[in-house]
Tab-separated table of C-alpha atoms in Angstrom:
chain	number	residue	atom	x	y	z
A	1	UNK	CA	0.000	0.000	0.000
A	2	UNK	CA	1.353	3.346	-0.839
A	3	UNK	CA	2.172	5.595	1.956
A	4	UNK	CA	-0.772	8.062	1.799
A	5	UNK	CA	-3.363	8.742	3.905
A	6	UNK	CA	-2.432	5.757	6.119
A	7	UNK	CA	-5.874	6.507	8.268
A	8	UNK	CA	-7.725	5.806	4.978
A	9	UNK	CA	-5.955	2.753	4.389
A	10	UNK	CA	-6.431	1.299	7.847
A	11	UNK	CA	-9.892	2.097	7.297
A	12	UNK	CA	-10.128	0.012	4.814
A	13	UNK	CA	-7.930	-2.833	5.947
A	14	UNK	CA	-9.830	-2.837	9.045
A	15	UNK	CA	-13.265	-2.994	7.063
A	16	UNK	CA	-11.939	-6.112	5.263
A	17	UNK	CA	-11.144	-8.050	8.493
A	18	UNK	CA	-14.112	-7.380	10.437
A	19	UNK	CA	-15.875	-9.639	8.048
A	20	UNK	CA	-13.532	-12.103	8.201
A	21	UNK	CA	-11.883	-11.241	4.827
A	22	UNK	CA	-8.286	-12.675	5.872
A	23	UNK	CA	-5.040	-12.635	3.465
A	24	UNK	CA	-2.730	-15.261	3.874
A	25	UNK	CA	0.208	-12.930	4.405
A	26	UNK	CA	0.025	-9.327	6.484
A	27	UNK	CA	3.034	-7.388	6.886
A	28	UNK	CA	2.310	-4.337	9.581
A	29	UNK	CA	5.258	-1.857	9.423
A	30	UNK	CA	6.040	1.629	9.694
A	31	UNK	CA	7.572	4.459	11.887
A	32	UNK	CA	4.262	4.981	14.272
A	33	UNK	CA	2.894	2.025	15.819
A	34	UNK	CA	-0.106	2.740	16.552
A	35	UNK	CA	-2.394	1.192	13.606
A	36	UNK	CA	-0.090	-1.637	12.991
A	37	UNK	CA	-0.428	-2.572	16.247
A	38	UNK	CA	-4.730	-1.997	15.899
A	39	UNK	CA	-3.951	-4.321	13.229
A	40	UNK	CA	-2.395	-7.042	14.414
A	41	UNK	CA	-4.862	-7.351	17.309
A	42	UNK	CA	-7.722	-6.959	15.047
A	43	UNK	CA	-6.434	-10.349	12.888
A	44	UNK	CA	-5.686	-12.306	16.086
A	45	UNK	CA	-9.420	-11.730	16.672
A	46	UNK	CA	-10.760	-12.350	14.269
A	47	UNK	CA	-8.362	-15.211	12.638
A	48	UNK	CA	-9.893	-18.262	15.327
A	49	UNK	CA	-12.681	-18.615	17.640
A	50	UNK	CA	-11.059	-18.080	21.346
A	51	UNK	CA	-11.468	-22.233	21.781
A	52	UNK	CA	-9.152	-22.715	18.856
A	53	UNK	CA	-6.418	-20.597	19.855
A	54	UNK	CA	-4.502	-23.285	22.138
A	55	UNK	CA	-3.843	-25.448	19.238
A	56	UNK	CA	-3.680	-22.949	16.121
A	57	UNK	CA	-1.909	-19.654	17.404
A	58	UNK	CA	1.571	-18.942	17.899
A	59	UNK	CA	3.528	-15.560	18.866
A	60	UNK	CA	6.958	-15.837	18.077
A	61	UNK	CA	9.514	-12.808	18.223
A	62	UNK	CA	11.915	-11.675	15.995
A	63	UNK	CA	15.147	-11.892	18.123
A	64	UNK	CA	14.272	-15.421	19.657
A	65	UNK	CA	13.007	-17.229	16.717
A	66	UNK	CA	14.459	-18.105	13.216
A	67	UNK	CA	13.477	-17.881	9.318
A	68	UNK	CA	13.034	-21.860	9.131
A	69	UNK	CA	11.246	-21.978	12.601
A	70	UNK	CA	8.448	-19.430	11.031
A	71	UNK	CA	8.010	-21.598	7.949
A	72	UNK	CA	8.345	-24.741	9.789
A	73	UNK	CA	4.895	-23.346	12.534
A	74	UNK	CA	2.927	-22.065	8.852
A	75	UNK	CA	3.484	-25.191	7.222
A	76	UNK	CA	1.506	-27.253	10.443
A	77	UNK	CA	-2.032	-28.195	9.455
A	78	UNK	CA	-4.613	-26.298	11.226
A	79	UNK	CA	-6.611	-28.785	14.274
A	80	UNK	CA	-9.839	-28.465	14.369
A	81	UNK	CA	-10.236	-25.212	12.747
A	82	UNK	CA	-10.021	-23.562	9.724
A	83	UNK	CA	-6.475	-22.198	9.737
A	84	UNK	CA	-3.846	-21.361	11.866
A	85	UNK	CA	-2.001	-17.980	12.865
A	86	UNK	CA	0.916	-17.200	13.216
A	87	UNK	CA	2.308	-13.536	14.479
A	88	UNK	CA	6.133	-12.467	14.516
A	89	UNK	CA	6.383	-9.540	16.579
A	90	UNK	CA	8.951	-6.889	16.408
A	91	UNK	CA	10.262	-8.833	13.213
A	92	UNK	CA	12.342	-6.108	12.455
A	93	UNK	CA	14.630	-8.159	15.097
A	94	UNK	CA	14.434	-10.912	12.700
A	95	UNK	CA	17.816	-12.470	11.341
A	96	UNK	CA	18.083	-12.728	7.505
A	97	UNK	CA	13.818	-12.234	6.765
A	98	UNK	CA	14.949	-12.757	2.969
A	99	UNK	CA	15.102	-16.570	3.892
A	100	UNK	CA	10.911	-16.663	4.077
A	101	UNK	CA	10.915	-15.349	0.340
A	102	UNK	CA	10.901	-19.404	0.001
A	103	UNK	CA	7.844	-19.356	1.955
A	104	UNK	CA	6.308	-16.824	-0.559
A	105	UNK	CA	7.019	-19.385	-3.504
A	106	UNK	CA	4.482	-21.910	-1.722
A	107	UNK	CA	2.261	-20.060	0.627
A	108	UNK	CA	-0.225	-22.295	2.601
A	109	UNK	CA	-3.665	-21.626	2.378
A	110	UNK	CA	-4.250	-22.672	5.653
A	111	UNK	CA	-2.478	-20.434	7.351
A	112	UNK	CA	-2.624	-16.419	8.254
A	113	UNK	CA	1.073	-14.989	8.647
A	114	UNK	CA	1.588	-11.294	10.204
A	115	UNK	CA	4.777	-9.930	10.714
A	116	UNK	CA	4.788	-6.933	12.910
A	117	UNK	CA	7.635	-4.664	12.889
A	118	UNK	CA	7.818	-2.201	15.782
A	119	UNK	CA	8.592	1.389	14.636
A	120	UNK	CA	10.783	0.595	11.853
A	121	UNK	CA	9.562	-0.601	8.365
A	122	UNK	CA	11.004	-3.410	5.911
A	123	UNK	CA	13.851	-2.538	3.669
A	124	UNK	CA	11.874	-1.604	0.457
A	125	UNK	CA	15.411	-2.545	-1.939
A	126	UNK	CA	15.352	-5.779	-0.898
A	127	UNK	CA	14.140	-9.000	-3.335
A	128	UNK	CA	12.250	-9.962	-0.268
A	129	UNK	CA	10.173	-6.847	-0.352
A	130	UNK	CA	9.819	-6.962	-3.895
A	131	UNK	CA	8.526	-10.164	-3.617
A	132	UNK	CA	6.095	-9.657	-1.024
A	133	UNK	CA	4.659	-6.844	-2.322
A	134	UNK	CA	3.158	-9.034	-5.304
A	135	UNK	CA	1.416	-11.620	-3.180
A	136	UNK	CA	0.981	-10.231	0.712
A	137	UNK	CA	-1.056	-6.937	2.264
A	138	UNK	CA	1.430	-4.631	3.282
A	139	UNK	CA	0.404	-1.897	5.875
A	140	UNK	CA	2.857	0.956	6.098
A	141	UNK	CA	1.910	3.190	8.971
A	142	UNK	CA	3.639	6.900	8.619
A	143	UNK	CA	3.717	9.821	11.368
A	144	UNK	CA	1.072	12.105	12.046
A	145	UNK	CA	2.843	15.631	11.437
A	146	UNK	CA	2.516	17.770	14.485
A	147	UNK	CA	0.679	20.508	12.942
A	148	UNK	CA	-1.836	17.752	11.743
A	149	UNK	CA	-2.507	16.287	15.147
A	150	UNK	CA	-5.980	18.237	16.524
A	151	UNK	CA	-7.292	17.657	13.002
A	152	UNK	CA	-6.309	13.909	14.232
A	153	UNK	CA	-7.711	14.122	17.399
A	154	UNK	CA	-10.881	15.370	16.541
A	155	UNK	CA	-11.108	12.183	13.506
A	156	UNK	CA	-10.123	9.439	16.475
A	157	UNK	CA	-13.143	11.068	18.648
A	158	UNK	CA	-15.433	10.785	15.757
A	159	UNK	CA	-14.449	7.624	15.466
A	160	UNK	CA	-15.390	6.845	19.036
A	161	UNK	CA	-18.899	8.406	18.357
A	162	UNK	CA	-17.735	11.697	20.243
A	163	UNK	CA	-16.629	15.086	19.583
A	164	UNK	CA	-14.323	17.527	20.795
A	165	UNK	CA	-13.916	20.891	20.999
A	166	UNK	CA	-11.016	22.428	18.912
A	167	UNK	CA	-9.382	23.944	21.770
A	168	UNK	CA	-9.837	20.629	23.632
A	169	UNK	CA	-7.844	18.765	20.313
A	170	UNK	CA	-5.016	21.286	21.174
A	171	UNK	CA	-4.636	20.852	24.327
A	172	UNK	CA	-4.383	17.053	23.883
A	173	UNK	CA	-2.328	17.291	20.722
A	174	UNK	CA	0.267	19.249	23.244
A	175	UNK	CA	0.447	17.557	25.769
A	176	UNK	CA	0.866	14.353	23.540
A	177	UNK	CA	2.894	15.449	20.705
A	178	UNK	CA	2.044	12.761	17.802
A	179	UNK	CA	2.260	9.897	20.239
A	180	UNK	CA	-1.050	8.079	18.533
A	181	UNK	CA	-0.850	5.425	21.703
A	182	UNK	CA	-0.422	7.610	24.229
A	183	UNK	CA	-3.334	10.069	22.690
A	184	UNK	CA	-5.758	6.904	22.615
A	185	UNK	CA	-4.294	5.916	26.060
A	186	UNK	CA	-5.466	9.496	27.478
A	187	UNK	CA	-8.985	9.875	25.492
A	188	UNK	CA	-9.637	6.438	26.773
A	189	UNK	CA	-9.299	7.775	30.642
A	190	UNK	CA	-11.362	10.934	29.604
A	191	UNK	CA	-14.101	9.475	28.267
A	192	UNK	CA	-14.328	6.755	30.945
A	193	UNK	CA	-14.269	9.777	33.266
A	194	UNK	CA	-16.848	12.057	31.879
A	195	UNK	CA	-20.891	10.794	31.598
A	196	UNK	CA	-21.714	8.840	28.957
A	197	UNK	CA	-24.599	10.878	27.808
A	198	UNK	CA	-22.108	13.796	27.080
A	199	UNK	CA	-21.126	13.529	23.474
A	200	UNK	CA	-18.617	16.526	23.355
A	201	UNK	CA	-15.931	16.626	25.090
A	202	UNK	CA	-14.469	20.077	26.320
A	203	UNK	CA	-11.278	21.476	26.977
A	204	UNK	CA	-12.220	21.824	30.477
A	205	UNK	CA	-12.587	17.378	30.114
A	206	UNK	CA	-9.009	17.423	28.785
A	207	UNK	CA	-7.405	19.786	31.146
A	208	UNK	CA	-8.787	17.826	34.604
A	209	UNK	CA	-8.622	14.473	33.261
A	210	UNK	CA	-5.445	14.413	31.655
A	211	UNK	CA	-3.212	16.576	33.922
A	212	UNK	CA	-2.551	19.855	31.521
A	213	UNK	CA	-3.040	23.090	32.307
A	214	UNK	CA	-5.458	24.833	29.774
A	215	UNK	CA	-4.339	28.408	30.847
A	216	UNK	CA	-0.820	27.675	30.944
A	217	UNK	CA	0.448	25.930	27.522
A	218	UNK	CA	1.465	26.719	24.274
A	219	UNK	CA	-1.113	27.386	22.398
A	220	UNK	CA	-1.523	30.388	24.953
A	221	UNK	CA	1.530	31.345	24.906
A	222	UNK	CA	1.465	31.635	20.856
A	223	UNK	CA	-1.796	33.294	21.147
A	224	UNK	CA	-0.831	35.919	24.043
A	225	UNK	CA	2.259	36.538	21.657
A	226	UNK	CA	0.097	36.404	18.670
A	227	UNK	CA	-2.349	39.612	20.537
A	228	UNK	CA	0.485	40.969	22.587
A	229	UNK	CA	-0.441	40.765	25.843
A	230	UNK	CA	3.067	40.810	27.528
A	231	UNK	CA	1.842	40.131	30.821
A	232	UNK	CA	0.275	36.798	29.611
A	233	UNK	CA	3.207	35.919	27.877
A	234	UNK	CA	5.709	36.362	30.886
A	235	UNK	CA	3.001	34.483	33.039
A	236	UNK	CA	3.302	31.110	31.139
A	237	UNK	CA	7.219	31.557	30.262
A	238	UNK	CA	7.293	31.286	33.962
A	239	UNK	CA	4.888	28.440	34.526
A	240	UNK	CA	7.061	26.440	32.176
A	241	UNK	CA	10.285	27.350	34.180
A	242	UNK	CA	8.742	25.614	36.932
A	243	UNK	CA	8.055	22.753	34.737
A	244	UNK	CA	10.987	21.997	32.874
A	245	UNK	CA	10.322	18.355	32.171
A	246	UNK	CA	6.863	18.872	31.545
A	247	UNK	CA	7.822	21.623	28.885
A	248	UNK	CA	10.691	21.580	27.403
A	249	UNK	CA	12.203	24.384	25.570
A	250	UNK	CA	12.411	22.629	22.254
A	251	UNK	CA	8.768	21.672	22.066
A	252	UNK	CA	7.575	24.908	22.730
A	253	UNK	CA	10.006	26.444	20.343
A	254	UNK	CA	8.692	23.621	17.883
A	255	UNK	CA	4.932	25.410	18.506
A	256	UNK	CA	5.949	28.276	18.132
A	257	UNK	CA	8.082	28.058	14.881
A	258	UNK	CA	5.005	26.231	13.529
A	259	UNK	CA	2.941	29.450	14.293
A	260	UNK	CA	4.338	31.931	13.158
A	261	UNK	CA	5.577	30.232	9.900
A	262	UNK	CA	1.673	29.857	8.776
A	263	UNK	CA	1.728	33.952	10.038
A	264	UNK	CA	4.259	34.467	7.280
A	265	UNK	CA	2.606	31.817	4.894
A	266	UNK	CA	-0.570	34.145	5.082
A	267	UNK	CA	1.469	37.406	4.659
A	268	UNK	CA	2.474	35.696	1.486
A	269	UNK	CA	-0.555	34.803	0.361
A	270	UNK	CA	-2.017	37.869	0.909
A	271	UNK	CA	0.329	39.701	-0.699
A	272	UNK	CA	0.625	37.557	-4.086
A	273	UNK	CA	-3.201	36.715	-4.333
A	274	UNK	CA	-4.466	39.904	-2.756
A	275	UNK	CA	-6.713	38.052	-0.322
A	276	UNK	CA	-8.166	38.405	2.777
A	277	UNK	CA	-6.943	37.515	6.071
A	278	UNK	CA	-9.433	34.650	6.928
A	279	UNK	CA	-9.129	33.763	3.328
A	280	UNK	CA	-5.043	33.255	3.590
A	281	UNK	CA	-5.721	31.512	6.891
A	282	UNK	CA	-7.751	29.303	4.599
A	283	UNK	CA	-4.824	28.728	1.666
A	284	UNK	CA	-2.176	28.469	4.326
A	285	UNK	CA	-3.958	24.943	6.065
A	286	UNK	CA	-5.349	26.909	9.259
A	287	UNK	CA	-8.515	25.226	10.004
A	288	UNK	CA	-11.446	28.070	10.489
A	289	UNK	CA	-12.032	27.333	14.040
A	290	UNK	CA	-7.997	27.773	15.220
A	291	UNK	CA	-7.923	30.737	13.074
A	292	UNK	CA	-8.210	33.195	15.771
A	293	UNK	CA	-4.529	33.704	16.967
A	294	UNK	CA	-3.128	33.615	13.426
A	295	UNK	CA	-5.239	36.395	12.029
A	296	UNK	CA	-3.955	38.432	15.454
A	297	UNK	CA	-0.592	37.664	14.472
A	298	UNK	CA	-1.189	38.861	10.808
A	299	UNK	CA	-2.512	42.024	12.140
A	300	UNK	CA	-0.213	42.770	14.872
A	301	UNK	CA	3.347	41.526	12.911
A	302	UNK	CA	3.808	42.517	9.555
A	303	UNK	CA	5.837	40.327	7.381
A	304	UNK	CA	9.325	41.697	8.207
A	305	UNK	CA	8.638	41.794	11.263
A	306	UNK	CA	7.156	38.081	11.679
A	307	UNK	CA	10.082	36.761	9.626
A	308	UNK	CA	12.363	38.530	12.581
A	309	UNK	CA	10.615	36.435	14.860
A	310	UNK	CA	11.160	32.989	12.917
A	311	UNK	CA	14.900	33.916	12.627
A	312	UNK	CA	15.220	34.286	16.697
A	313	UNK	CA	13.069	31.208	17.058
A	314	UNK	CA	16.342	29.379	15.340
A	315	UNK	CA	18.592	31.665	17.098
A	316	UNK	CA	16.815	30.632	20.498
A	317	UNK	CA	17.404	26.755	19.357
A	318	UNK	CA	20.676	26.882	18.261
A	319	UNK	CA	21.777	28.299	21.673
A	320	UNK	CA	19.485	25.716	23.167
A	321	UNK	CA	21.902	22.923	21.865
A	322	UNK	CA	25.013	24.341	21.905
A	323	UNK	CA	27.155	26.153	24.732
A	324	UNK	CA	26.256	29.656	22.785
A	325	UNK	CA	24.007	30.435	25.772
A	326	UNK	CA	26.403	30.386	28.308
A	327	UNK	CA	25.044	29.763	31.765
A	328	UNK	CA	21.633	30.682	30.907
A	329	UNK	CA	18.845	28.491	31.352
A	330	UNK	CA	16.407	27.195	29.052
A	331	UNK	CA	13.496	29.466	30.705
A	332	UNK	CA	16.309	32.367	30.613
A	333	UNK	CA	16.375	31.739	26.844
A	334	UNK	CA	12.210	31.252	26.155
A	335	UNK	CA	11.967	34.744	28.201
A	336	UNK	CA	14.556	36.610	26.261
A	337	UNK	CA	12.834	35.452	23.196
A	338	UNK	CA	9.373	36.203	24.347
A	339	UNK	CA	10.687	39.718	24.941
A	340	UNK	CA	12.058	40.359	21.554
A	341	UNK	CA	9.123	39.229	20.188
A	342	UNK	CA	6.764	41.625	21.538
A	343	UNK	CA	9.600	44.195	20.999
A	344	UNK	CA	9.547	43.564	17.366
C-alpha cells in the first residue's frame, strides 16, 4: 500500500477483516505504531474462535526465533479449525527475513502470517520486499505531522462516536505530541471519566482528566504573543520554568516556529493573491475554528517583522543545543525570546 493517507488505508484494511476477509500474508510496518499494532490485534481476533487458539496460534519474536522456525509453525495443518495464525512480533529483530521469500514461492492456504515490525519498516530494496509486495497486504503506517494532530484528534473522537472541541484537540495534541498510543491511552481515561450521555468533550474534560493546564500551555503562549499581551506571555514563560520536564524548551520552540511560519505563509498569500486575512488563513492549512490567533498575528506583525521572529526562534534553538548560551537556562532563553518578540 502506498504511503498516503495511512488513516484511509487502515480504514479500509480494518473494514476487510471485520468480516472475516483474511489474506494469507500481512506485513504491519512503519515508523508509528499505533495502527499496525490496531492491526495485528484486530487479525488475532478475528483469525480463530477463542477455543481454537490453544492449538492454532503462535507468537513468536523476531530476536528469539528463526526464518526456518516461522516456515516450519505455517506449514503445520490447522486442528480443528479452519487455519492457523501465526504472528512475529517486532520482526524487524528478525535475522536474515529474505530466507521466508521461500515461503512466498508456496504459501499455505491454511495459514494467516503477520509480521509486525515495531517502529521501523522493511527494507523496500530488498528481493524480499519486492517479492512480497506481489502476493501479501502490506500496511505501512507513517507519522502524524505535528501541525496535523488536533485535526487527528478530533477524527479518532469521531471515530469513538464523540466530539471535541477544537481547543480541547489542542490541548491534547500538546500535551501528547504525535504519540497516537499515548493520545488513545489518554482519550480512553477521559471518556471513561466524563458521563456517557455527554457527546462533546471540552477542553475543560481534557485539562482535569489528563493533567494539563489549559491556561498555561502553548497554544496560549502563541496566542498571548500572537495579541500581545506581555503580561500573559511572561506568566506562562514562567509556569514552564517551573516545569521543565513537563515543557521543554524545544517543544515549545517547535509550537511556536510552527505558528508563526503559517503567520508568514498568510502574509504571502495575501500579498501575491491579494486576499483576505481569513481567506489566507484558509490557503495556508489553518482550520477556520484555530484561526483566531493567526489572524492576530497577521494584524499585529507585519511580514518583516514576523520573519524577525522565525529567525530568533532558530537563534533561540541553536543556543538551546550548543554552549552559545552560556550559563543561561532554558526558561532564561524562552523569556529573552518572548521579549524580543513583543519588541519587534
Amino acid at each position: 500500500m502506498a504511503k498516503t493517507d495511512t488513516a484511509a488505508q487502515f480504514e479500509t484494511l480494518r473494514r476487510e477483516i471485520e468480516t472475516g476477509s483474511l489474506s494469507p500474508v500481512y506485513i504491519l510496518m512503519g515508523e508509528e505504531p499505533f495502527y499496525p499494532e490496531r492491526l495485528c490485534a484486530l487479525i488475532t481476533e478475528k483469525a480463530l474462535q477463542p477455543h481454537e487458539r490453544d492449538f492454532n496460534q503462535t507468537i513468536l519474536y523476531g530476536a528469539d526465533t528463526s526464518v526456518d522456525d516461522i516456515i516450519t509453525t505455517c506449514e503445520r495443518y490447522p486442528m480443528m479449525a479452519e487455519r492457523t495464525l501465526v504472528v512475529v512480533r517486532e520482526a524487524q529483530a528478525l535475522k536474515k527475513p529474505e530466507g521466508l521469500s521461500v515461503y512466498l514461492d508456496h504459501i499455505s492456504p491454511t495459514t494467516v502470517l503477520v509480521l509486525l515490525f515495531s517502529g521501523k519498516s522493511m527494507d523496500k530494496r530488498t528481493s524480499f520486499y519486492k517479492k512480497a509486495a506481489k502476493s501479501c497486504v502490506i500496511f505501512e503506517s507513517v507519522k502524524v505531522r505535528e501541525e496535523a494532530m488536533p485535526r487527528w484528534i478530533e477524527s479518532y473522537f469521531r471515530s469513538l462516536g464523540r466530539t471535541i472541541e477544537p481547543q480541547g484537540a489542542m490541548l491534547l495534541a500538546e500535551y501528547a505530541g504525535n504519540d497516537l498510543r499515548k493520545i488513545s491511552v489518554e482519550a480512553d481515561k477521559v471518556l471513561k471519566a466524563i458521563s456517557e450521555s455527554s457527546d462533546r468533550v471540552t477542553a475543560a474534560d481534557i485539562e482535569q482528566n489528563v493533567g494539563i493546564s489549559r491556561e498555561f500551555n502553548t497554544s496560549e503562549l502563541t496566542a498571548a504573543l500572537a495579541s500581545r499581551d506581555g503580561d500573559k506571555a511572561f506568566r506562562i514563560a514562567w509556569f514552564f520554568g517551573q516545569s521543565p520536564r513537563q515543557y521543554p524548551l524545544q517543544m515549545t520552540l517547535g509550537f511556536m516556529f510552527f505558528f508563526f511560519s503559517k503567520a508568514e505563509m498568510m502574509h504571502a498569500l495575501m500579498l501575491r493573491d491579494r486576499i483576505s486575512p481569513k481567506d489566507a488563513a484558509a490557503k495556508a492549512g489553518v482550520y477556520y475554528s484555530y484561526a483566531g490567533p493567526y489572524l492576530a498575528a497577521v494584524r499585529n506583525y507585519d511580514l518583516r517583522k514576523t520573519m524577525r521572529i522565525i529567525s530568533w526562534i532558530r537563534e533561540c534553538d541553536w543556543l538551546s543545543k550548543s554552549n552559545s548560551g552560556g550559563s543561561t537556562t532554558e526558561n532564561g532563553l524562552l523569556t529573552d525570546l518572548i521579549a524580543k518578540i513583543l519588541s519587534a
